[in-house]
Amino acid sequence: MKTKIRVLLVDDHQIIRDGLSNMLQEADDIEVCGGAADTARALEMVKKISPDVLITDLSMPGRSGIELIRSIHEKHPGINVLVLSMYVTEDYIFNALKAGAKGYLPKQDTTKAELLKAIRTVARGEEFFSDTIAQVISKLYSHSVKATTTPEAIARKASLTSRETEILRLYTEGLSNTEIAEQLNISIRTVETHKNNIMQKYNFKSTVDMVKFAIRNNLGEA
Amino acid sequence: MKTKIRVLLVDDHQIIRDGLSNMLQEADDIEVCGGAADTARALEMVKKISPDVLITDLSMPGRSGIELIRSIHEKHPGINVLVLSMYVTEDYIFNALKAGAKGYLPKQDTTKAELLKAIRTVARGEEFFSDTIAQVISKLYSHSVKATTTPEAIARKASLTSRETEILRLYTEGLSNTEIAEQLNISIRTVETHKNNIMQKYNFKSTVDMVKFAIRNNLGEA
DNA sequence: ATTAAAACTAAGGGATTTACTTAGAGATGT
DNA sequence: ACATCTCTAAGTAAATCCCTTAGTTTTAAT
């Protein structure tokens, strides 16, 4: 193997980037060509050094990892994205895949060997998922098959409008209905309606559930 | 230096343990003598191998890292605990110190060099804090100086009672006042009182703030 | 052992907010 | 042009908040 696989590491924790970097140095077919702590920096570096594989976390300051993946996928389709996240929930995995990620590994139980394998696999443009993730994905699929409505309908139903997203974000800030209404210059009742619609779309049974969901999906800070 | 500093790594992410382990191998005065993914395992290993330094994350499944630190500090006072956390908020730092941590490093901007320095420092029984953390700590102190009450009073004021913690956890589950009251077999008014006390202790301006705090402090799942 | 201080319990009562339903106006699309 | 989606909003009943007061029990201290 002549040319090494050039990897860019994106994670907001320096110590994790350093750790991974160290780890990957031992593989002689892989070369870490850079690291970034946030989405903006990552995009800059991608333009400059154009890596083969981008390994990224999902939860980061500023725009989320999902946005990063989407940008990369649109502007640099040749770069294969491998997600290394602490979250193994449906939302995260589903959104990462939808955004164009080629692989997904949990931080929890990914070994060095598995990481190397994953890098090599996605570098070839193939997909790689750990067992845990594969299980979640298959569950996602079986869900949409079982449902009476079409997958599109589910997607539509479960995706929020821009106004709803905006309001949801304000909820995660800890604002009350009244405060949100003031900020958006609309009636409290309208805010309430939007909230109800959000709750129904996702079958939340409480505001707290809604906020937790928003935090998991990077619509708000924990 | 004859005997190496024996380090036990506690973090629920295998890939991070591996990364740190790799990194520390390069220091010839430090030896990683084990790793654990949760509090229970960590305590087992501490008994068995009795390390010099325990490096731990704070957010972990099951009992929190804070509890781990407290146990170590009580049962094995000779073992110096170094916290490596993604959180740099007052609550976290304060509670870690109160539990007996000797050092605190943020995952965000800790370099390899700094980590090594921190390990060597706490191994001598001294304290080590990164600049960021030191700032937060000094702010904590200045706060308590300004306040009319004593530092102890503040500490007392800011720490929740077991009942309050229990109720806070139920809030993060998305339960309503009524549901919490039913589950604990107490009056709704009592639940309300506890909640008010929690909100006052931390000056939360909304339930959402309270729940976010609880999630940050691992009292509930995000 | 006596006292003081927290912790847990609970209620009153008015102000405010939220839950749930129903509904109209404007934009979008097919 | 017809259905659908989105954003808007109100009525009413139920829930929660806010602030205060207060009894009982547990815990810590002198």
Short mmCIF file of C-alpha atoms (C1' of nucleotides) in Angstrom, two decimals:
data_model
loop_
_atom_site.label_atom_id
_atom_site.label_comp_id
_atom_site.label_asym_id
_atom_site.label_seq_id
_atom_site.Cartn_x
_atom_site.Cartn_y
_atom_site.Cartn_z
CA MET A 1 0.00 0.00 0.00
CA LYS A 2 1.63 3.16 -1.20
CA THR A 3 -0.57 6.07 -0.28
CA LYS A 4 -1.84 6.17 3.26
CA ILE A 5 -5.44 6.81 4.13
CA ARG A 6 -5.54 10.46 5.14
CA VAL A 7 -7.79 11.03 8.15
CA LEU A 8 -9.14 14.27 9.60
CA LEU A 9 -10.30 14.10 13.21
CA VAL A 10 -13.18 16.27 14.37
CA ASP A 11 -14.01 16.28 18.05
CA ASP A 12 -14.34 19.17 20.44
CA HIS A 13 -12.17 17.40 23.01
CA GLN A 14 -8.51 17.92 22.41
CA ILE A 15 -7.56 14.99 24.57
CA ILE A 16 -9.71 12.68 22.49
CA ARG A 17 -8.22 13.94 19.24
CA ASP A 18 -4.76 13.43 20.69
CA GLY A 19 -5.68 9.98 21.91
CA LEU A 20 -7.08 8.88 18.58
CA SER A 21 -4.16 10.43 16.78
CA ASN A 22 -1.74 8.46 18.91
CA MET A 23 -3.69 5.32 18.31
CA LEU A 24 -3.80 5.71 14.58
CA GLN A 25 -0.09 6.40 14.35
CA GLU A 26 0.48 2.72 14.94
CA ALA A 27 -1.33 1.79 11.73
CA ASP A 28 1.10 2.30 8.88
CA ASP A 29 -1.60 2.59 6.23
CA ILE A 30 -3.33 5.46 8.03
CA GLU A 31 -2.16 9.00 8.50
CA VAL A 32 -3.83 11.65 10.62
CA CYS A 33 -3.55 14.82 8.56
CA GLY A 34 -5.33 17.18 10.89
CA GLY A 35 -7.82 17.81 13.66
CA ALA A 36 -10.59 20.28 14.33
CA ALA A 37 -12.59 21.17 17.42
CA ASP A 38 -15.67 22.55 15.73
CA THR A 39 -17.69 22.46 12.54
CA ALA A 40 -16.35 25.69 11.08
CA ARG A 41 -12.74 24.70 11.53
CA ALA A 42 -13.46 21.26 10.17
CA LEU A 43 -14.89 22.68 6.95
CA GLU A 44 -11.87 24.95 6.54
CA MET A 45 -9.47 22.08 6.96
CA VAL A 46 -11.43 19.85 4.64
CA LYS A 47 -11.03 22.45 1.90
CA LYS A 48 -7.33 22.80 2.55
CA ILE A 49 -6.20 19.25 3.01
CA SER A 50 -8.99 17.23 1.46
CA PRO A 51 -8.74 14.07 3.56
CA ASP A 52 -9.92 10.62 2.54
CA VAL A 53 -11.86 9.98 5.71
CA LEU A 54 -13.36 12.39 8.21
CA ILE A 55 -13.98 11.02 11.67
CA THR A 56 -16.37 13.15 13.65
CA ASP A 57 -18.27 13.37 16.85
CA LEU A 58 -21.88 14.59 16.65
CA SER A 59 -22.21 16.81 19.68
CA MET A 60 -20.09 19.88 19.25
CA PRO A 61 -20.29 23.58 19.99
CA GLY A 62 -21.93 25.67 17.31
CA ARG A 63 -23.53 23.92 14.38
CA SER A 64 -23.96 20.24 15.03
CA GLY A 65 -22.03 17.36 13.59
CA ILE A 66 -25.04 16.50 11.47
CA GLU A 67 -24.74 19.80 9.63
CA LEU A 68 -21.05 19.12 9.10
CA ILE A 69 -21.78 15.73 7.60
CA ARG A 70 -24.38 17.23 5.31
CA SER A 71 -21.99 19.92 4.08
CA ILE A 72 -19.21 17.44 3.46
CA HIS A 73 -21.56 15.10 1.68
CA GLU A 74 -22.81 17.84 -0.62
CA LYS A 75 -19.63 19.74 -1.31
CA HIS A 76 -17.07 16.96 -1.05
CA PRO A 77 -18.81 13.70 -1.90
CA GLY A 78 -15.46 11.95 -2.24
CA ILE A 79 -14.74 12.30 1.47
CA ASN A 80 -16.17 9.47 3.51
CA VAL A 81 -17.52 10.37 6.92
CA LEU A 82 -17.22 8.06 9.88
CA VAL A 83 -19.19 9.04 12.97
CA LEU A 84 -17.74 8.29 16.39
CA SER A 85 -20.44 9.23 18.86
CA MET A 86 -21.42 8.61 22.43
CA TYR A 87 -25.04 8.34 21.39
CA VAL A 88 -26.55 5.18 20.00
CA THR A 89 -30.15 6.33 19.81
CA GLU A 90 -32.32 6.09 16.73
CA ASP A 91 -32.48 9.85 16.24
CA TYR A 92 -28.76 10.27 16.10
CA ILE A 93 -28.02 7.33 13.88
CA PHE A 94 -30.91 8.04 11.56
CA ASN A 95 -29.98 11.67 11.13
CA ALA A 96 -26.30 10.91 10.63
CA LEU A 97 -27.12 8.39 7.90
CA LYS A 98 -29.59 10.75 6.29
CA ALA A 99 -26.93 13.45 6.28
CA GLY A 100 -24.60 11.12 4.42
CA ALA A 101 -22.42 9.37 6.99
CA LYS A 102 -20.76 6.20 5.73
CA GLY A 103 -20.12 4.63 9.09
CA TYR A 104 -21.17 4.93 12.70
CA LEU A 105 -19.33 3.72 15.78
CA PRO A 106 -20.27 4.11 19.44
CA LYS A 107 -17.58 5.59 21.68
CA GLN A 108 -18.67 3.18 24.41
CA ASP A 109 -17.53 -0.14 23.12
CA THR A 110 -15.46 0.48 20.05
CA THR A 111 -12.05 -1.12 20.21
CA LYS A 112 -8.91 0.03 18.47
CA ALA A 113 -9.13 -2.87 16.04
CA GLU A 114 -12.70 -2.03 15.16
CA LEU A 115 -11.86 1.61 14.58
CA LEU A 116 -9.05 0.69 12.21
CA LYS A 117 -11.32 -1.69 10.35
CA ALA A 118 -14.00 0.97 10.09
CA ILE A 119 -11.57 3.55 8.72
CA ARG A 120 -10.30 1.14 6.08
CA THR A 121 -13.83 0.18 5.10
CA VAL A 122 -15.24 3.66 4.71
CA ALA A 123 -12.04 4.76 2.95
CA ARG A 124 -13.07 2.36 0.16
CA GLY A 125 -16.45 4.08 0.06
CA GLU A 126 -18.21 1.18 1.75
CA GLU A 127 -20.41 1.40 4.79
CA PHE A 128 -19.37 0.28 8.22
CA PHE A 129 -21.52 -0.12 11.31
CA SER A 130 -20.70 -1.79 14.57
CA ASP A 131 -22.99 -4.55 15.75
CA THR A 132 -24.81 -2.28 18.17
CA ILE A 133 -25.49 0.28 15.48
CA ALA A 134 -26.51 -2.31 12.91
CA GLN A 135 -29.13 -3.57 15.32
CA VAL A 136 -30.59 -0.12 15.81
CA ILE A 137 -30.66 0.46 12.08
CA SER A 138 -32.48 -2.78 11.38
CA LYS A 139 -34.95 -1.90 14.09
CA LEU A 140 -35.52 1.44 12.38
CA TYR A 141 -36.33 -0.39 9.17
CA SER A 142 -38.64 -2.93 10.68
CA HIS A 143 -40.50 -0.12 12.36
CA SER A 144 -41.31 1.63 9.14
CA VAL A 145 -42.37 -1.66 7.55
CA LYS A 146 -44.75 -2.47 10.37
CA ALA A 147 -46.38 0.95 10.34
CA THR A 148 -49.60 1.43 8.46
CA THR A 149 -48.50 4.66 6.82
CA THR A 150 -45.74 5.00 4.28
CA PRO A 151 -42.18 5.80 5.33
CA GLU A 152 -42.53 9.20 3.72
CA ALA A 153 -45.58 9.93 5.79
CA ILE A 154 -43.70 8.98 8.91
CA ALA A 155 -40.80 11.19 7.94
CA ARG A 156 -43.12 14.06 7.23
CA LYS A 157 -45.01 13.49 10.38
CA ALA A 158 -41.88 13.32 12.45
CA SER A 159 -40.09 16.27 10.95
CA LEU A 160 -40.75 19.65 12.39
CA THR A 161 -41.54 22.80 10.46
CA SER A 162 -39.13 25.68 10.75
CA ARG A 163 -41.44 27.52 13.07
CA GLU A 164 -41.82 24.47 15.26
CA THR A 165 -38.08 23.96 15.36
CA GLU A 166 -37.60 27.59 16.30
CA ILE A 167 -40.09 27.33 19.11
CA LEU A 168 -38.67 24.05 20.32
CA ARG A 169 -35.25 25.66 20.57
CA LEU A 170 -36.69 28.47 22.67
CA TYR A 171 -38.26 25.90 24.98
CA THR A 172 -34.86 24.33 25.53
CA GLU A 173 -33.58 27.77 26.54
CA GLY A 174 -35.96 27.52 29.44
CA LEU A 175 -38.37 30.15 28.15
CA SER A 176 -42.05 29.98 29.02
CA ASN A 177 -44.90 30.19 26.53
CA THR A 178 -45.36 33.84 27.37
CA GLU A 179 -41.70 34.66 26.84
CA ILE A 180 -41.61 32.80 23.55
CA ALA A 181 -44.75 34.59 22.41
CA GLU A 182 -43.19 37.95 23.24
CA GLN A 183 -39.97 37.13 21.50
CA LEU A 184 -41.72 36.01 18.32
CA ASN A 185 -44.46 38.62 18.51
CA ILE A 186 -47.23 36.07 18.27
CA SER A 187 -50.03 35.07 20.60
CA ILE A 188 -49.40 32.76 23.52
CA ARG A 189 -52.09 30.56 22.10
CA THR A 190 -50.17 30.18 18.87
CA VAL A 191 -47.08 29.16 20.76
CA GLU A 192 -49.18 26.63 22.64
CA THR A 193 -50.55 25.25 19.41
CA HIS A 194 -47.10 24.82 17.93
CA LYS A 195 -45.99 23.10 21.07
CA ASN A 196 -48.96 20.76 20.98
CA ASN A 197 -48.20 19.90 17.40
CA ILE A 198 -44.61 19.10 18.27
CA MET A 199 -45.75 16.96 21.17
CA GLN A 200 -48.19 15.07 18.98
CA LYS A 201 -45.76 14.49 16.15
CA TYR A 202 -43.39 12.72 18.49
CA ASN A 203 -45.87 11.45 21.06
CA PHE A 204 -44.15 13.23 23.91
CA LYS A 205 -46.04 12.86 27.13
CA SER A 206 -44.48 15.89 28.80
CA THR A 207 -42.57 19.08 28.14
CA VAL A 208 -39.56 17.54 29.77
CA ASP A 209 -39.58 14.71 27.24
CA MET A 210 -39.71 17.27 24.48
CA VAL A 211 -36.76 19.19 25.83
CA LYS A 212 -34.73 16.04 26.35
CA PHE A 213 -35.40 15.09 22.75
CA ALA A 214 -34.30 18.53 21.57
CA ILE A 215 -31.10 18.29 23.54
CA ARG A 216 -30.34 14.84 22.15
CA ASN A 217 -30.86 16.24 18.67
CA ASN A 218 -28.64 19.23 19.24
CA LEU A 219 -31.41 21.76 19.06
CA GLY A 220 -30.34 23.00 22.45
CA GLU A 221 -27.55 22.83 24.95
CA ALA A 222 -27.87 20.41 27.83
CA MET B 1 12.64 7.10 39.01
CA LYS B 2 12.29 3.46 39.83
CA THR B 3 8.65 2.70 40.38
CA LYS B 4 6.25 3.97 37.79
CA ILE B 5 3.11 5.87 38.63
CA ARG B 6 0.34 3.30 38.35
CA VAL B 7 -2.77 4.74 36.73
CA LEU B 8 -6.28 3.36 36.52
CA LEU B 9 -8.47 4.79 33.75
CA VAL B 10 -12.21 5.11 34.30
CA ASP B 11 -14.35 6.22 31.37
CA ASP B 12 -17.38 4.61 29.85
CA HIS B 13 -15.97 5.03 26.36
CA GLN B 14 -13.62 2.24 25.42
CA ILE B 15 -12.11 4.26 22.61
CA ILE B 16 -11.17 7.01 25.03
CA ARG B 17 -9.60 4.58 27.48
CA ASP B 18 -7.63 3.06 24.64
CA GLY B 19 -6.60 6.46 23.40
CA LEU B 20 -5.41 7.64 26.79
CA SER B 21 -3.69 4.34 27.39
CA ASN B 22 -1.79 4.68 24.16
CA MET B 23 -0.84 8.20 25.00
CA LEU B 24 0.44 7.36 28.44
CA GLN B 25 2.56 4.50 27.19
CA GLU B 26 4.96 7.06 25.85
CA ALA B 27 5.73 8.36 29.31
CA ASP B 28 8.22 6.00 30.91
CA ASP B 29 7.37 7.04 34.44
CA ILE B 30 3.70 6.21 34.05
CA GLU B 31 2.03 2.85 33.70
CA VAL B 32 -1.62 2.21 32.95
CA CYS B 33 -2.53 -0.71 35.17
CA GLY B 34 -6.16 -1.04 34.22
CA GLY B 35 -9.36 0.47 32.94
CA ALA B 36 -13.01 0.42 33.90
CA ALA B 37 -16.18 1.50 32.13
CA ASP B 38 -18.34 2.11 35.18
CA THR B 39 -18.27 2.93 38.85
CA ALA B 40 -18.78 -0.61 40.11
CA ARG B 41 -15.99 -2.04 38.02
CA ALA B 42 -13.74 0.82 38.97
CA LEU B 43 -14.20 0.11 42.67
CA GLU B 44 -13.46 -3.57 42.13
CA MET B 45 -10.28 -2.80 40.28
CA VAL B 46 -9.16 -0.26 42.83
CA LYS B 47 -9.38 -2.93 45.52
CA LYS B 48 -7.45 -5.41 43.43
CA ILE B 49 -4.68 -3.34 41.97
CA SER B 50 -4.60 -0.30 44.21
CA PRO B 51 -3.32 2.29 41.71
CA ASP B 52 -1.51 5.51 42.57
CA VAL B 53 -3.73 7.70 40.45
CA LEU B 54 -7.27 7.22 39.25
CA ILE B 55 -8.29 9.21 36.20
CA THR B 56 -12.03 9.38 35.80
CA ASP B 57 -14.77 10.92 33.77
CA LEU B 58 -17.80 12.21 35.68
CA SER B 59 -20.65 11.17 33.43
CA MET B 60 -21.04 7.45 33.46
CA PRO B 61 -23.80 4.89 33.47
CA GLY B 62 -25.09 3.92 36.89
CA ARG B 63 -23.74 5.79 39.89
CA SER B 64 -22.01 8.95 38.90
CA GLY B 65 -18.34 9.71 38.91
CA ILE B 66 -18.87 11.92 41.95
CA GLU B 67 -19.95 8.92 43.99
CA LEU B 68 -16.91 7.02 42.79
CA ILE B 69 -14.62 9.83 43.91
CA ARG B 70 -16.30 9.96 47.29
CA SER B 71 -15.90 6.21 47.80
CA ILE B 72 -12.27 6.26 46.77
CA HIS B 73 -11.57 9.24 48.98
CA GLU B 74 -13.15 7.57 52.00
CA LYS B 75 -11.95 4.01 51.57
CA HIS B 76 -8.64 4.58 49.81
CA PRO B 77 -7.37 8.02 50.79
CA GLY B 78 -3.95 7.20 49.37
CA ILE B 79 -5.28 7.06 45.83
CA ASN B 80 -5.31 10.46 44.15
CA VAL B 81 -8.18 11.14 41.84
CA LEU B 82 -7.81 13.20 38.69
CA VAL B 83 -11.02 14.17 36.92
CA LEU B 84 -11.06 14.40 33.15
CA SER B 85 -14.44 15.76 32.25
CA MET B 86 -16.21 17.41 29.37
CA TYR B 87 -17.96 19.74 31.79
CA VAL B 88 -16.37 22.86 33.16
CA THR B 89 -19.37 24.20 35.04
CA GLU B 90 -19.31 25.26 38.66
CA ASP B 91 -21.55 22.41 39.77
CA TYR B 92 -19.32 19.73 38.39
CA ILE B 93 -16.06 21.17 39.58
CA PHE B 94 -17.41 22.07 42.98
CA ASN B 95 -18.91 18.65 43.57
CA ALA B 96 -15.82 16.84 42.35
CA LEU B 97 -13.65 18.83 44.72
CA LYS B 98 -16.06 18.33 47.57
CA ALA B 99 -16.00 14.59 46.89
CA GLY B 100 -12.23 14.63 47.19
CA ALA B 101 -10.78 15.00 43.68
CA LYS B 102 -7.18 16.17 43.60
CA GLY B 103 -7.22 17.51 40.06
CA TYR B 104 -9.61 18.53 37.34
CA LEU B 105 -8.97 18.77 33.62
CA PRO B 106 -11.41 19.65 30.83
CA LYS B 107 -11.50 17.21 27.94
CA GLN B 108 -11.89 20.15 25.59
CA ASP B 109 -8.51 21.79 25.71
CA THR B 110 -6.23 19.54 27.67
CA THR B 111 -3.07 18.64 25.83
CA LYS B 112 -1.00 15.53 26.23
CA ALA B 113 1.70 17.50 28.02
CA GLU B 114 -0.77 18.93 30.47
CA LEU B 115 -2.26 15.53 31.20
CA LEU B 116 1.15 14.09 31.99
CA LYS B 117 1.96 17.03 34.22
CA ALA B 118 -1.35 16.63 36.02
CA ILE B 119 -0.80 12.93 36.62
CA ARG B 120 2.66 13.54 38.06
CA THR B 121 1.38 16.33 40.27
CA VAL B 122 -1.56 14.49 41.79
CA ALA B 123 0.59 11.37 42.16
CA ARG B 124 2.59 13.42 44.70
CA GLY B 125 -0.64 14.18 46.50
CA GLU B 126 -0.69 17.76 45.27
CA GLU B 127 -3.56 19.46 43.53
CA PHE B 128 -3.63 20.24 39.84
CA PHE B 129 -6.09 22.36 37.92
CA SER B 130 -5.91 23.62 34.39
CA ASP B 131 -6.17 27.37 33.85
CA THR B 132 -9.82 27.16 32.86
CA ILE B 133 -10.69 25.22 35.95
CA ALA B 134 -8.63 27.41 38.22
CA GLN B 135 -10.59 30.40 37.01
CA VAL B 136 -13.91 28.76 37.76
CA ILE B 137 -12.71 27.78 41.20
CA SER B 138 -11.54 31.27 42.05
CA LYS B 139 -14.87 32.60 40.86
CA LEU B 140 -16.57 30.15 43.21
CA TYR B 141 -14.50 31.50 46.06
CA SER B 142 -15.05 35.14 45.28
CA HIS B 143 -18.75 34.42 45.15
CA SER B 144 -18.75 32.98 48.62
CA VAL B 145 -16.68 35.85 49.92
CA LYS B 146 -19.12 38.39 48.61
CA ALA B 147 -22.06 36.53 50.05
CA THR B 148 -23.21 37.25 53.57
CA THR B 149 -23.21 33.60 54.58
CA THR B 150 -20.23 31.35 55.14
CA PRO B 151 -18.82 29.05 52.45
CA GLU B 152 -20.16 26.09 54.34
CA ALA B 153 -23.62 27.58 54.26
CA ILE B 154 -23.35 28.06 50.54
CA ALA B 155 -22.20 24.49 50.07
CA ARG B 156 -25.07 23.28 52.14
CA LYS B 157 -27.44 25.52 50.33
CA ALA B 158 -26.34 24.37 46.91
CA SER B 159 -26.42 20.66 47.60
CA LEU B 160 -29.67 18.83 47.39
CA THR B 161 -31.09 16.55 50.03
CA SER B 162 -31.72 12.95 49.12
CA ARG B 163 -35.44 13.54 48.85
CA GLU B 164 -34.88 16.52 46.61
CA THR B 165 -32.53 14.54 44.44
CA GLU B 166 -35.07 11.75 44.20
CA ILE B 167 -37.79 14.14 43.15
CA LEU B 168 -35.53 15.92 40.71
CA ARG B 169 -34.80 12.61 39.07
CA LEU B 170 -38.50 11.93 38.68
CA TYR B 171 -38.93 15.32 37.03
CA THR B 172 -36.27 14.39 34.51
CA GLU B 173 -38.29 11.26 33.74
CA GLY B 174 -40.97 13.63 32.53
CA LEU B 175 -43.37 12.96 35.40
CA SER B 176 -45.83 15.64 36.53
CA ASN B 177 -46.28 16.84 40.09
CA THR B 178 -49.30 14.60 40.44
CA GLU B 179 -47.48 11.54 39.15
CA ILE B 180 -44.51 12.14 41.40
CA ALA B 181 -46.81 12.55 44.38
CA GLU B 182 -48.52 9.26 43.56
CA GLN B 183 -45.29 7.40 43.10
CA LEU B 184 -43.86 8.60 46.41
CA ASN B 185 -47.15 8.45 48.26
CA ILE B 186 -46.91 12.04 49.40
CA SER B 187 -49.06 15.09 48.81
CA ILE B 188 -48.80 17.13 45.63
CA ARG B 189 -48.14 20.13 47.85
CA THR B 190 -45.10 18.41 49.28
CA VAL B 191 -43.77 17.70 45.84
CA GLU B 192 -44.32 21.33 44.95
CA THR B 193 -42.48 22.43 48.06
CA HIS B 194 -39.50 20.24 47.29
CA LYS B 195 -39.43 21.52 43.77
CA ASN B 196 -39.58 25.12 44.94
CA ASN B 197 -36.69 24.45 47.28
CA ILE B 198 -34.63 22.95 44.49
CA MET B 199 -35.40 25.88 42.23
CA GLN B 200 -34.45 28.36 44.92
CA LYS B 201 -31.23 26.62 45.87
CA TYR B 202 -29.95 26.92 42.33
CA ASN B 203 -31.90 29.96 41.20
CA PHE B 204 -33.48 28.15 38.31
CA LYS B 205 -35.94 30.32 36.48
CA SER B 206 -37.80 27.43 34.87
CA THR B 207 -38.47 23.73 35.13
CA VAL B 208 -36.56 23.23 31.92
CA ASP B 209 -33.45 24.80 33.46
CA MET B 210 -33.82 22.46 36.37
CA VAL B 211 -34.07 19.40 34.16
CA LYS B 212 -31.11 20.49 32.07
CA PHE B 213 -29.09 20.86 35.23
CA ALA B 214 -30.12 17.39 36.33
CA ILE B 215 -29.10 15.93 33.01
CA ARG B 216 -25.73 17.68 33.13
CA ASN B 217 -25.25 16.23 36.58
CA ASN B 218 -26.27 12.75 35.55
CA LEU B 219 -29.38 12.64 37.64
CA GLY B 220 -31.28 11.71 34.50
CA GLU B 221 -30.79 10.57 30.96
CA ALA B 222 -30.81 13.14 28.21
"C1'" DA C 1 -29.12 15.25 77.38
"C1'" DT C 2 -30.78 19.30 75.75
"C1'" DT C 3 -30.93 22.46 72.00
"C1'" DA C 4 -30.55 24.06 67.57
"C1'" DA C 5 -30.79 23.29 62.81
"C1'" DA C 6 -32.12 20.80 58.75
"C1'" DA C 7 -35.23 17.85 56.34
"C1'" DC C 8 -39.67 16.20 55.19
"C1'" DT C 9 -44.17 16.87 55.40
"C1'" DA C 10 -48.46 19.69 54.01
"C1'" DA C 11 -51.89 23.40 53.16
"C1'" DG C 12 -54.18 28.10 51.64
"C1'" DG C 13 -55.32 30.84 47.91
"C1'" DG C 14 -54.79 33.73 44.14
"C1'" DA C 15 -52.20 34.39 39.79
"C1'" DT C 16 -50.53 32.24 35.93
"C1'" DT C 17 -49.81 28.63 32.70
"C1'" DT C 18 -50.81 24.67 30.26
"C1'" DA C 19 -53.74 20.93 27.99
"C1'" DC C 20 -56.96 19.90 24.67
"C1'" DT C 21 -60.18 21.13 21.21
"C1'" DT C 22 -61.70 23.69 17.33
"C1'" DA C 23 -61.01 26.85 13.51
"C1'" DG C 24 -59.78 30.44 10.06
"C1'" DA C 25 -56.32 32.64 6.72
"C1'" DG C 26 -52.56 32.26 3.72
"C1'" DA C 27 -49.03 29.65 1.31
"C1'" DT C 28 -47.69 25.51 -1.48
"C1'" DG C 29 -48.04 22.14 -4.62
"C1'" DT C 30 -49.78 18.98 -8.10
"C1'" DA D 1 -58.52 24.60 -8.25
"C1'" DC D 2 -58.43 21.53 -4.70
"C1'" DA D 3 -56.24 19.31 -1.08
"C1'" DT D 4 -52.61 19.89 2.21
"C1'" DC D 5 -49.55 22.27 5.15
"C1'" DT D 6 -48.36 25.94 7.95
"C1'" DC D 7 -49.15 29.54 10.92
"C1'" DT D 8 -52.27 31.81 13.37
"C1'" DA D 9 -55.58 32.10 17.52
"C1'" DA D 10 -59.32 31.56 21.21
"C1'" DG D 11 -62.46 29.02 24.86
"C1'" DT D 12 -62.50 26.28 28.73
"C1'" DA D 13 -61.05 23.18 32.18
"C1'" DA D 14 -57.20 21.45 34.55
"C1'" DA D 15 -52.61 21.91 36.35
"C1'" DT D 16 -48.94 24.45 38.11
"C1'" DC D 17 -46.67 28.36 40.19
"C1'" DC D 18 -45.70 31.54 43.86
"C1'" DC D 19 -45.40 32.85 48.45
"C1'" DT D 20 -46.36 31.94 53.02
"C1'" DT D 21 -46.95 29.40 57.13
"C1'" DA D 22 -46.30 25.41 59.96
"C1'" DG D 23 -46.15 20.71 62.20
"C1'" DT D 24 -43.19 16.49 62.71
"C1'" DT D 25 -39.02 14.03 62.50
"C1'" DT D 26 -34.26 13.36 61.89
"C1'" DT D 27 -29.58 14.85 62.53
"C1'" DA D 28 -25.69 17.42 64.54
"C1'" DA D 29 -23.61 19.98 68.18
"C1'" DT D 30 -22.48 21.57 72.78
#
